[in-house]
PDB file of C-alpha atoms in Angstrom:
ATOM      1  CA  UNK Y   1     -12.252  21.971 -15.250  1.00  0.00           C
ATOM      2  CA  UNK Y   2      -9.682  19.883 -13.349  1.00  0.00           C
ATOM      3  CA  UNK Y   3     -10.199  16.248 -13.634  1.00  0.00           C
ATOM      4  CA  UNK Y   4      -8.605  15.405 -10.755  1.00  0.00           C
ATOM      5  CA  UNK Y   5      -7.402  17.882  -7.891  1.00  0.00           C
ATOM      6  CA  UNK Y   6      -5.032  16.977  -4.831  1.00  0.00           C
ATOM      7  CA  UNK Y   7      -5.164  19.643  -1.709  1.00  0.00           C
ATOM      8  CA  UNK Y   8      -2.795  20.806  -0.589  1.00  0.00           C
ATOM      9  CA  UNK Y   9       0.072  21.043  -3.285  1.00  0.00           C
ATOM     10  CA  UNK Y  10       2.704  21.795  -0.850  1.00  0.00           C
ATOM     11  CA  UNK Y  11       2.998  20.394   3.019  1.00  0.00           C
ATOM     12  CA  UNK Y  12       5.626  21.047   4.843  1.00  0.00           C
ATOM     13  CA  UNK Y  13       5.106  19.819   8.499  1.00  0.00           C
ATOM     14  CA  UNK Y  14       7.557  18.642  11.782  1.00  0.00           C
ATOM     15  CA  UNK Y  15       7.520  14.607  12.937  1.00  0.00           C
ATOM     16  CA  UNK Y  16       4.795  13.354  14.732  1.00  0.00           C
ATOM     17  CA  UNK Y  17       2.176  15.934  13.636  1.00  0.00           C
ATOM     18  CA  UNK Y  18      -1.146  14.240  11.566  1.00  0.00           C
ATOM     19  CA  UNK Y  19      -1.919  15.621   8.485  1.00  0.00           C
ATOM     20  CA  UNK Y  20      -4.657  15.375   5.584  1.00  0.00           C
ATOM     21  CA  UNK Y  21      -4.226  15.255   1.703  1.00  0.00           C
ATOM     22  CA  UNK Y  22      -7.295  15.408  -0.330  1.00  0.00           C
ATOM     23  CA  UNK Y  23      -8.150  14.661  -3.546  1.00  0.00           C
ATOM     24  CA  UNK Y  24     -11.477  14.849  -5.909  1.00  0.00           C
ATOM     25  CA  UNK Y  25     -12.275  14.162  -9.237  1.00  0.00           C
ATOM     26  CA  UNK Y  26     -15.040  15.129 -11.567  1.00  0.00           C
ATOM     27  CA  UNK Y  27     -14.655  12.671 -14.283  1.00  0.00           C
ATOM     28  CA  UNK Y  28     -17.677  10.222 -12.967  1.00  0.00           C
ATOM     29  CA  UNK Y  29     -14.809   7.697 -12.107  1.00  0.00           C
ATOM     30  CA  UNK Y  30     -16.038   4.389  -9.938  1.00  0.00           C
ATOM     31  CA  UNK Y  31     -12.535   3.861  -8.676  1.00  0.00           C
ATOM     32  CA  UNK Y  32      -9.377   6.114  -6.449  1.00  0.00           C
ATOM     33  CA  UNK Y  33      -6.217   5.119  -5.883  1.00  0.00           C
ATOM     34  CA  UNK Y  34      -3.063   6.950  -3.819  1.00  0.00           C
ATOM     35  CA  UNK Y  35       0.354   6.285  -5.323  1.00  0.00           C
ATOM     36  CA  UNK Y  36       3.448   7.063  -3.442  1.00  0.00           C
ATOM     37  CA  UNK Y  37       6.830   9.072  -5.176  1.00  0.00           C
ATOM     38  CA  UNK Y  38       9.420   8.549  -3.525  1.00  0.00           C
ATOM     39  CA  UNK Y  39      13.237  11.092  -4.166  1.00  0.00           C
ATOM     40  CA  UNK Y  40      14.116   8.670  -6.983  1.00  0.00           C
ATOM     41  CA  UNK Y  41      10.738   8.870  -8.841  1.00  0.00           C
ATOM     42  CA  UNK Y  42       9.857   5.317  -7.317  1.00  0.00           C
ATOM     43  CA  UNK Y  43       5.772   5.356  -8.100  1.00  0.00           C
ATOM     44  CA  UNK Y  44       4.308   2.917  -5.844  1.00  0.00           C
ATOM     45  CA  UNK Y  45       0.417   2.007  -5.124  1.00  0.00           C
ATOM     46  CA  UNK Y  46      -0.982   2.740  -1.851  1.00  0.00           C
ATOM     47  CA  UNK Y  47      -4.503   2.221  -1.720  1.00  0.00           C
ATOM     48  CA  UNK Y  48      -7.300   1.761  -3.945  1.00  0.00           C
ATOM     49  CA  UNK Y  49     -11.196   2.423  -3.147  1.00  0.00           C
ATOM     50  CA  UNK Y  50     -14.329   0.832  -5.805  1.00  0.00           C
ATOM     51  CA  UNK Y  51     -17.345   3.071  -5.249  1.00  0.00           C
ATOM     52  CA  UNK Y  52     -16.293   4.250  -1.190  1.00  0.00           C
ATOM     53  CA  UNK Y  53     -15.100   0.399  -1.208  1.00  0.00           C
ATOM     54  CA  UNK Y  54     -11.317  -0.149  -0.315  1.00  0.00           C
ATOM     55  CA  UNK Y  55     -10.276  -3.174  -2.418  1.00  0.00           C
ATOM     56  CA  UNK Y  56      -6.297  -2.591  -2.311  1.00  0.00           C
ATOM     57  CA  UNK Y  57      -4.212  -2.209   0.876  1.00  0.00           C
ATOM     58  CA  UNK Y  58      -0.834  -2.525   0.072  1.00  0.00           C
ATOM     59  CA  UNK Y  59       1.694  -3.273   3.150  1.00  0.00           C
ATOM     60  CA  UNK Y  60       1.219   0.642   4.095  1.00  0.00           C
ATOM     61  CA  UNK Y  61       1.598   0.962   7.876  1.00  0.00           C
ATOM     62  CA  UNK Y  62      -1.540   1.655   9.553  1.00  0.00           C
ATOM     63  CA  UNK Y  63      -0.484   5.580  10.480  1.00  0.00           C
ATOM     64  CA  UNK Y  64      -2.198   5.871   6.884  1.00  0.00           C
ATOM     65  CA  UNK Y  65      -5.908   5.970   6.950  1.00  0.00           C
ATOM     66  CA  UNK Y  66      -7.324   6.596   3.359  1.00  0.00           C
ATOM     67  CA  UNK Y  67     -11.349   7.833   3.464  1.00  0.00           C
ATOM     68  CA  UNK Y  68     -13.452   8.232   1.100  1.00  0.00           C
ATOM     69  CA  UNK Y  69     -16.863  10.166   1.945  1.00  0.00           C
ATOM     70  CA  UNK Y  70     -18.188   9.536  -1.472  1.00  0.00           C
ATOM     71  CA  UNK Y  71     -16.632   7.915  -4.815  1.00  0.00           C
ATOM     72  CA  UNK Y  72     -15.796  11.417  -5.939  1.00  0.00           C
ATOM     73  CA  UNK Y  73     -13.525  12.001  -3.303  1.00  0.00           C
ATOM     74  CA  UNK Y  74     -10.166   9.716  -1.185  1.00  0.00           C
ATOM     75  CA  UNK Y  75      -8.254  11.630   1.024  1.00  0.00           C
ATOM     76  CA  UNK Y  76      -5.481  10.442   2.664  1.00  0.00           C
ATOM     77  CA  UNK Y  77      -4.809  10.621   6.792  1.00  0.00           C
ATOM     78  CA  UNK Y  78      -1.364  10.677   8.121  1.00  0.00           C
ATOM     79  CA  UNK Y  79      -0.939  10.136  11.855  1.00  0.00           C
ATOM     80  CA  UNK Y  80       2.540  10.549  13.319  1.00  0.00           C
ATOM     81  CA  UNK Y  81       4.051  11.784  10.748  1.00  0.00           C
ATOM     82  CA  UNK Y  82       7.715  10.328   9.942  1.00  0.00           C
ATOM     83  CA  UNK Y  83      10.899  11.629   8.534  1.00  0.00           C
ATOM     84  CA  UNK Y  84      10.563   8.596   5.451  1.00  0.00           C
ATOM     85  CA  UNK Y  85       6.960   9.657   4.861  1.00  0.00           C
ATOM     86  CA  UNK Y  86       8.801  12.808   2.837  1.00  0.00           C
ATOM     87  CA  UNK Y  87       7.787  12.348  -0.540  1.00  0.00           C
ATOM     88  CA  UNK Y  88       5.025  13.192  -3.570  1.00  0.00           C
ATOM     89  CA  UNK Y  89       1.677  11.540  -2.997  1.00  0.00           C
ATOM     90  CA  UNK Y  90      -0.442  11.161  -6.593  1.00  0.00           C
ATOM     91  CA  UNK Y  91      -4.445  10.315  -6.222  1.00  0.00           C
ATOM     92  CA  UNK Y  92      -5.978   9.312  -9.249  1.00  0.00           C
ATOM     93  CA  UNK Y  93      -9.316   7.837 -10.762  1.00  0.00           C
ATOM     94  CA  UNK Y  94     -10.524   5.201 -13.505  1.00  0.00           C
ATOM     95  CA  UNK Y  95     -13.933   4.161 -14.460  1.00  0.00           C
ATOM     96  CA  UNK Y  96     -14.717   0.767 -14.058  1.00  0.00           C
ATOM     97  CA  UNK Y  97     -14.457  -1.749 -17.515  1.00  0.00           C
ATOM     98  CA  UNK Y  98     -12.784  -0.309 -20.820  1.00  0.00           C
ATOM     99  CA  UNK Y  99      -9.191  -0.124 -21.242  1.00  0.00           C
ATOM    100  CA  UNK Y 100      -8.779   1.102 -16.991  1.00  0.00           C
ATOM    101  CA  UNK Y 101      -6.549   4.034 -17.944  1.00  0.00           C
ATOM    102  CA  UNK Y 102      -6.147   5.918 -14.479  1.00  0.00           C
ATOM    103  CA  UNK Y 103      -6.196  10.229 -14.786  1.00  0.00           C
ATOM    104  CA  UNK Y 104      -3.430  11.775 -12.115  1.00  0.00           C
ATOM    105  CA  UNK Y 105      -3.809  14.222  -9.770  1.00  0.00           C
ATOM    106  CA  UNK Y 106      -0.901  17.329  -9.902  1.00  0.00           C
ATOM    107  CA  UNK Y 107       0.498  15.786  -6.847  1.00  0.00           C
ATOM    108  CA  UNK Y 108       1.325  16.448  -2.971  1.00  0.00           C
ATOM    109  CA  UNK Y 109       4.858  17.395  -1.869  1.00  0.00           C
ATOM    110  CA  UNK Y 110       5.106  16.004   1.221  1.00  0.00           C
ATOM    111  CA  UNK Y 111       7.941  17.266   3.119  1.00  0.00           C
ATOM    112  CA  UNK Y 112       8.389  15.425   7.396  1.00  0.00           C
ATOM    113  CA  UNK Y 113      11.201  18.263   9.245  1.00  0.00           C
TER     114      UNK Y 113
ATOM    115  CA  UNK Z  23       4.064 -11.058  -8.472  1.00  0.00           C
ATOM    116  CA  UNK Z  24       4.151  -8.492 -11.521  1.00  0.00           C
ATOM    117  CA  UNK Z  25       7.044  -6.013 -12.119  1.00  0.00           C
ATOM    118  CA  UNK Z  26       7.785  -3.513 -14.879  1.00  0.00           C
ATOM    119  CA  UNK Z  27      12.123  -2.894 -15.945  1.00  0.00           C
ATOM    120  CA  UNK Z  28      12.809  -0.426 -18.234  1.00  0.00           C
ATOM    121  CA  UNK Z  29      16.069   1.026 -19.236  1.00  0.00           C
ATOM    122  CA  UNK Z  30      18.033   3.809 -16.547  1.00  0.00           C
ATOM    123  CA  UNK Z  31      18.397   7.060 -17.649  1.00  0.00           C
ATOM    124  CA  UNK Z  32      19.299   9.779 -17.449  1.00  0.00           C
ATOM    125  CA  UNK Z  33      19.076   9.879 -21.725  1.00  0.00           C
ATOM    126  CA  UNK Z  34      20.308  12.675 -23.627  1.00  0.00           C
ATOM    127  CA  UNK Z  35      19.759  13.018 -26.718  1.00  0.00           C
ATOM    128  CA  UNK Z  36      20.257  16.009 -29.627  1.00  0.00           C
ATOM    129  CA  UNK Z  37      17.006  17.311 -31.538  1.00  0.00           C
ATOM    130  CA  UNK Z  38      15.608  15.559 -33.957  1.00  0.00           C
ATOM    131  CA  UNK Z  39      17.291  12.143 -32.709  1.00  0.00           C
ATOM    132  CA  UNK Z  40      16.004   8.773 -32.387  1.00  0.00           C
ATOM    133  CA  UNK Z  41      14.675   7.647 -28.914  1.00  0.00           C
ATOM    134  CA  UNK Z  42      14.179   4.275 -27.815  1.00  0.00           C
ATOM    135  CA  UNK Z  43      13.293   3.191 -23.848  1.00  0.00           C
ATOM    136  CA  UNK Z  44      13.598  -0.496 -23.434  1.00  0.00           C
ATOM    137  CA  UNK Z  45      10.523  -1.698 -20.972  1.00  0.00           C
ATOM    138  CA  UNK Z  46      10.020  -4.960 -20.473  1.00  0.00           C
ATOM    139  CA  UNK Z  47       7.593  -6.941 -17.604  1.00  0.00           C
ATOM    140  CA  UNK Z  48       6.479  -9.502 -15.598  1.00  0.00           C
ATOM    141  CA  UNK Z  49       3.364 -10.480 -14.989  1.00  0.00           C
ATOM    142  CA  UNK Z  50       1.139 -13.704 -14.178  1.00  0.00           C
ATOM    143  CA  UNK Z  51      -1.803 -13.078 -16.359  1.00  0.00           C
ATOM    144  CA  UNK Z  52      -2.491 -10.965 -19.402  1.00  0.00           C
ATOM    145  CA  UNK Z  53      -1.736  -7.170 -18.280  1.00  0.00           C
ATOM    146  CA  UNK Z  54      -2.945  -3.583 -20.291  1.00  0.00           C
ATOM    147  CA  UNK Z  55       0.363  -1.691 -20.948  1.00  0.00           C
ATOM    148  CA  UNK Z  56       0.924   2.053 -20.522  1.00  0.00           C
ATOM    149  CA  UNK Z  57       3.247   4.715 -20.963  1.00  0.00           C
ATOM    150  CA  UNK Z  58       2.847   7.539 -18.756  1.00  0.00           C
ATOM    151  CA  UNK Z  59       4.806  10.729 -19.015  1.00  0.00           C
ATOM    152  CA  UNK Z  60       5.720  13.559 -15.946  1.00  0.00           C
ATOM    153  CA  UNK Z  61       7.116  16.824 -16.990  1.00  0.00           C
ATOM    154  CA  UNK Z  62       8.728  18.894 -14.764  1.00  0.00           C
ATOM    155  CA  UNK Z  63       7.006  19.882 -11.594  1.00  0.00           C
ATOM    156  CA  UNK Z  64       3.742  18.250 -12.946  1.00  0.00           C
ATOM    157  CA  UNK Z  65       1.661  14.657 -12.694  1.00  0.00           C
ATOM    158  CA  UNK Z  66       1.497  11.753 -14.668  1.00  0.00           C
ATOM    159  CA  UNK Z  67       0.128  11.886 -17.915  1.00  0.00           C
ATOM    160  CA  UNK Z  68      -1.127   9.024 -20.346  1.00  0.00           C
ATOM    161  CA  UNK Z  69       1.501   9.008 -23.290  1.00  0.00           C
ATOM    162  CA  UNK Z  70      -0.198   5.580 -24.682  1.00  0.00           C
ATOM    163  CA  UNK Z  71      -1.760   2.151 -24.415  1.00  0.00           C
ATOM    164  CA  UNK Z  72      -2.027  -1.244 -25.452  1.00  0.00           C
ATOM    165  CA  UNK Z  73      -4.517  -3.578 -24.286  1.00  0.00           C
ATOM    166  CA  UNK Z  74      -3.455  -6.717 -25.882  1.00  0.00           C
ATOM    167  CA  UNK Z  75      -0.676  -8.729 -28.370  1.00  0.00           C
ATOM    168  CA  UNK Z  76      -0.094  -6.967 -31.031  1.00  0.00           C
ATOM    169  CA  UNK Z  77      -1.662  -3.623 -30.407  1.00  0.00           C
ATOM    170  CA  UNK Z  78       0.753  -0.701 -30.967  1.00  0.00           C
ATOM    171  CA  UNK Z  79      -0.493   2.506 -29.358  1.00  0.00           C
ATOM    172  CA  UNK Z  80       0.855   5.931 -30.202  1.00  0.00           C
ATOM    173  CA  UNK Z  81       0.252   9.524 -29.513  1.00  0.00           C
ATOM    174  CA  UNK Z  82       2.578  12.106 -30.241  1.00  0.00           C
ATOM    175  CA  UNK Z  83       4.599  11.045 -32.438  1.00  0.00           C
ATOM    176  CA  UNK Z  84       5.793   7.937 -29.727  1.00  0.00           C
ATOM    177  CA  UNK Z  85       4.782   4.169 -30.216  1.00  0.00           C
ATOM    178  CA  UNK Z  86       4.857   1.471 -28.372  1.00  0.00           C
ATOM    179  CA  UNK Z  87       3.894  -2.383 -29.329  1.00  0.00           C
ATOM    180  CA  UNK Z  88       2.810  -5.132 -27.101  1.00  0.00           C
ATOM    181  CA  UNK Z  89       4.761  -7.990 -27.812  1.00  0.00           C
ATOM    182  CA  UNK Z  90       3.629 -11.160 -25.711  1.00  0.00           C
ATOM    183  CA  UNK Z  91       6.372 -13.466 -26.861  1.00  0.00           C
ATOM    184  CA  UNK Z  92       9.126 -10.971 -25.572  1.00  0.00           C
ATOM    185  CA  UNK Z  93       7.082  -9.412 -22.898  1.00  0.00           C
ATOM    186  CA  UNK Z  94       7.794  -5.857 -24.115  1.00  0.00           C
ATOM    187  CA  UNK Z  95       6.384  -2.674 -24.656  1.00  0.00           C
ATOM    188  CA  UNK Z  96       9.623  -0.553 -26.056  1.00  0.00           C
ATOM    189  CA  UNK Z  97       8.580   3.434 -26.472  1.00  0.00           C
ATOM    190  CA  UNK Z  98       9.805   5.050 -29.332  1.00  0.00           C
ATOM    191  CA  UNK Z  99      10.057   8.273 -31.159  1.00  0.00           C
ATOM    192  CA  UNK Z 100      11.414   9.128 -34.474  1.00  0.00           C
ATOM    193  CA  UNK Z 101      12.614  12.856 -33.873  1.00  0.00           C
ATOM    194  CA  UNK Z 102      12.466  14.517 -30.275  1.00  0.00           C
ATOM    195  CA  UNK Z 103      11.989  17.713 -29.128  1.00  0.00           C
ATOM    196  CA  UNK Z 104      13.332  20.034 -26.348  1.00  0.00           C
ATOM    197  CA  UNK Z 105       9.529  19.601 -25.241  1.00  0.00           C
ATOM    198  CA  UNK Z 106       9.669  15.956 -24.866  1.00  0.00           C
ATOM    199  CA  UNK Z 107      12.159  15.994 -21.833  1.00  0.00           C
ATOM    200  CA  UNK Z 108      10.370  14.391 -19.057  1.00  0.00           C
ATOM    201  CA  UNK Z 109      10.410  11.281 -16.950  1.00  0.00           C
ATOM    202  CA  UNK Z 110       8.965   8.137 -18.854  1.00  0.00           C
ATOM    203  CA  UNK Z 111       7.270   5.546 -16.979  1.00  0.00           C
ATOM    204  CA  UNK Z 112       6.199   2.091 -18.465  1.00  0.00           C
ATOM    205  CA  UNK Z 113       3.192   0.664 -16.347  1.00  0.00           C
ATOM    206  CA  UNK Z 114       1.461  -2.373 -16.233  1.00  0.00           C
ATOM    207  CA  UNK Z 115      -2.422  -2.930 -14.594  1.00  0.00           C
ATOM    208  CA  UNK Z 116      -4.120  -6.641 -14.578  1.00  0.00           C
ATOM    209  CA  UNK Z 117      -7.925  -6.883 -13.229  1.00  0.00           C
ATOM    210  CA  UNK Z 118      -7.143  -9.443 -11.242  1.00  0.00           C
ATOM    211  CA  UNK Z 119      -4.746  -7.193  -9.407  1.00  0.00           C
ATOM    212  CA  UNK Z 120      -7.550  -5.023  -8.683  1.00  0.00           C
ATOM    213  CA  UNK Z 121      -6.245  -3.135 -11.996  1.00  0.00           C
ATOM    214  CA  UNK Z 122      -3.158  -1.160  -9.687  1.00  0.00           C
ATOM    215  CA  UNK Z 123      -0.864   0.143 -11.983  1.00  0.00           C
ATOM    216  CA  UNK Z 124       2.723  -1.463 -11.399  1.00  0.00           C
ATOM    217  CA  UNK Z 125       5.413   1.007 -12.506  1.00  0.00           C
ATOM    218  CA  UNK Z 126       8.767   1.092 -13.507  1.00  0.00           C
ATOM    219  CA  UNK Z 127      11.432   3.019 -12.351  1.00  0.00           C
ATOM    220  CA  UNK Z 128      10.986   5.348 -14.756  1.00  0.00           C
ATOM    221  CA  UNK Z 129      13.360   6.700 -17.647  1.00  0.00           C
ATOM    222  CA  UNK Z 130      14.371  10.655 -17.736  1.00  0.00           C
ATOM    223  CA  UNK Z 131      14.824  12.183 -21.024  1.00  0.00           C
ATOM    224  CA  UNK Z 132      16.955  14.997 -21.543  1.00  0.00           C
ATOM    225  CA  UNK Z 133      16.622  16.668 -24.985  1.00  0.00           C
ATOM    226  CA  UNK Z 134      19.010  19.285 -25.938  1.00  0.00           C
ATOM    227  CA  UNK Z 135      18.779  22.017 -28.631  1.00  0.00           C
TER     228      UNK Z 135
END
């Protein structure tokens, strides 16, 4: 019954390892996004895919590859992984038109030893 | 480029007391304005929106009214609860931003008994 689920919840991994994060949603949702949390609760946008489309890239460096196999699902690719990448990614979903609410996913805790 | 400022926390307040978070924005068209809410340990959740001038959204017992002409969305809530410590966040999304919500730094509220 989860509108929108993030795997893993928890990742706690060593520099310069790649890692995955993915995230799906049931809600019938056209459009994905990844938001990054940084320690002080800093929410920023990431990326943002339309229908397996990306149509946001914000000035992410290109270790993060976002893919999205089908417009229910964006997961997230880390290469190299980096001390500053420690922090909670969000994924979340709106459907195209109306009022654009987005629904968040529980989160990622991201932790780079 | 659009940007969201609302009020620094940390806020503590007694039961029953009278919360107010200032938010106000910046943006270069006509944004939708939100209020999203993270408890403890958890995601973002919609608290409220407005879409345009005017409109006051609530849920909860909280409001919130667009006003165009001072480019704020203020939250408020007559008499809190212990349950209603969280983080606030006001947001802002515009379609021709690709509808990415721009947050705040977010507000936490600490309600005591």
């Amino acid at each position: 019954d989860t509108a929108v689920s993030q795997t893993p919840k928890y990742l706690v991994t060593q520099m310069g390892n790649d890692k995955s994060i993915k995230c799906e949603q049931n809600l019938g949702h056209d459009t994905m996004y990844w938001y990054k949390q940084d320690s002080k609760k800093f929410l920023k946008i990431m990326f943002s895919y339309n229908n397996k489309e990306l149509i946001i890239n914000e000035t992410v460096p290109n270790r993060f590859s976002p893919k999205s196999p089908d417009k229910a699902h964006l997961n997230l690719h880390i290469n190299s992984l980096e001390l500053g990448d420690s922090a909670v990614y969000f994924c979340a979903s709106s459907a195209r038109g109306g009022p654009l609410e987005q629904y968040f996913g529980p989160g990622t805790r991201l932790t780079v030893t | 480029g659009n940007s969201v400022t609302q009020m620094e926390g940390p806020v503590t307040l007694s039961e029953e007391a009278f919360l107010t978070i200032n938010c106000t924005y910046t943006a270069t068209g006509y944004p939708s304005l939100f209020w999203y809410v993270q408890y403890p340990g958890e995601g973002l959740q919609l608290l409220l929106k407005a879409t345009k001038a005017d409109d006051k959204g609530s849920n909860k017992g909280f409001e919130a009214t667009y006003r165009k002409e001072t480019t704020s969305f203020h939250l408020e809530k007559g008499s809190v609860q212990v349950s209603d410590s969280a983080v606030y966040f006001c947001a802002l999304s515009e379609k021709a931003a690709g509808n990415k919500l721009t947050f705040g730094g977010g507000t936490r509220v600490l309600v005591k008994p």
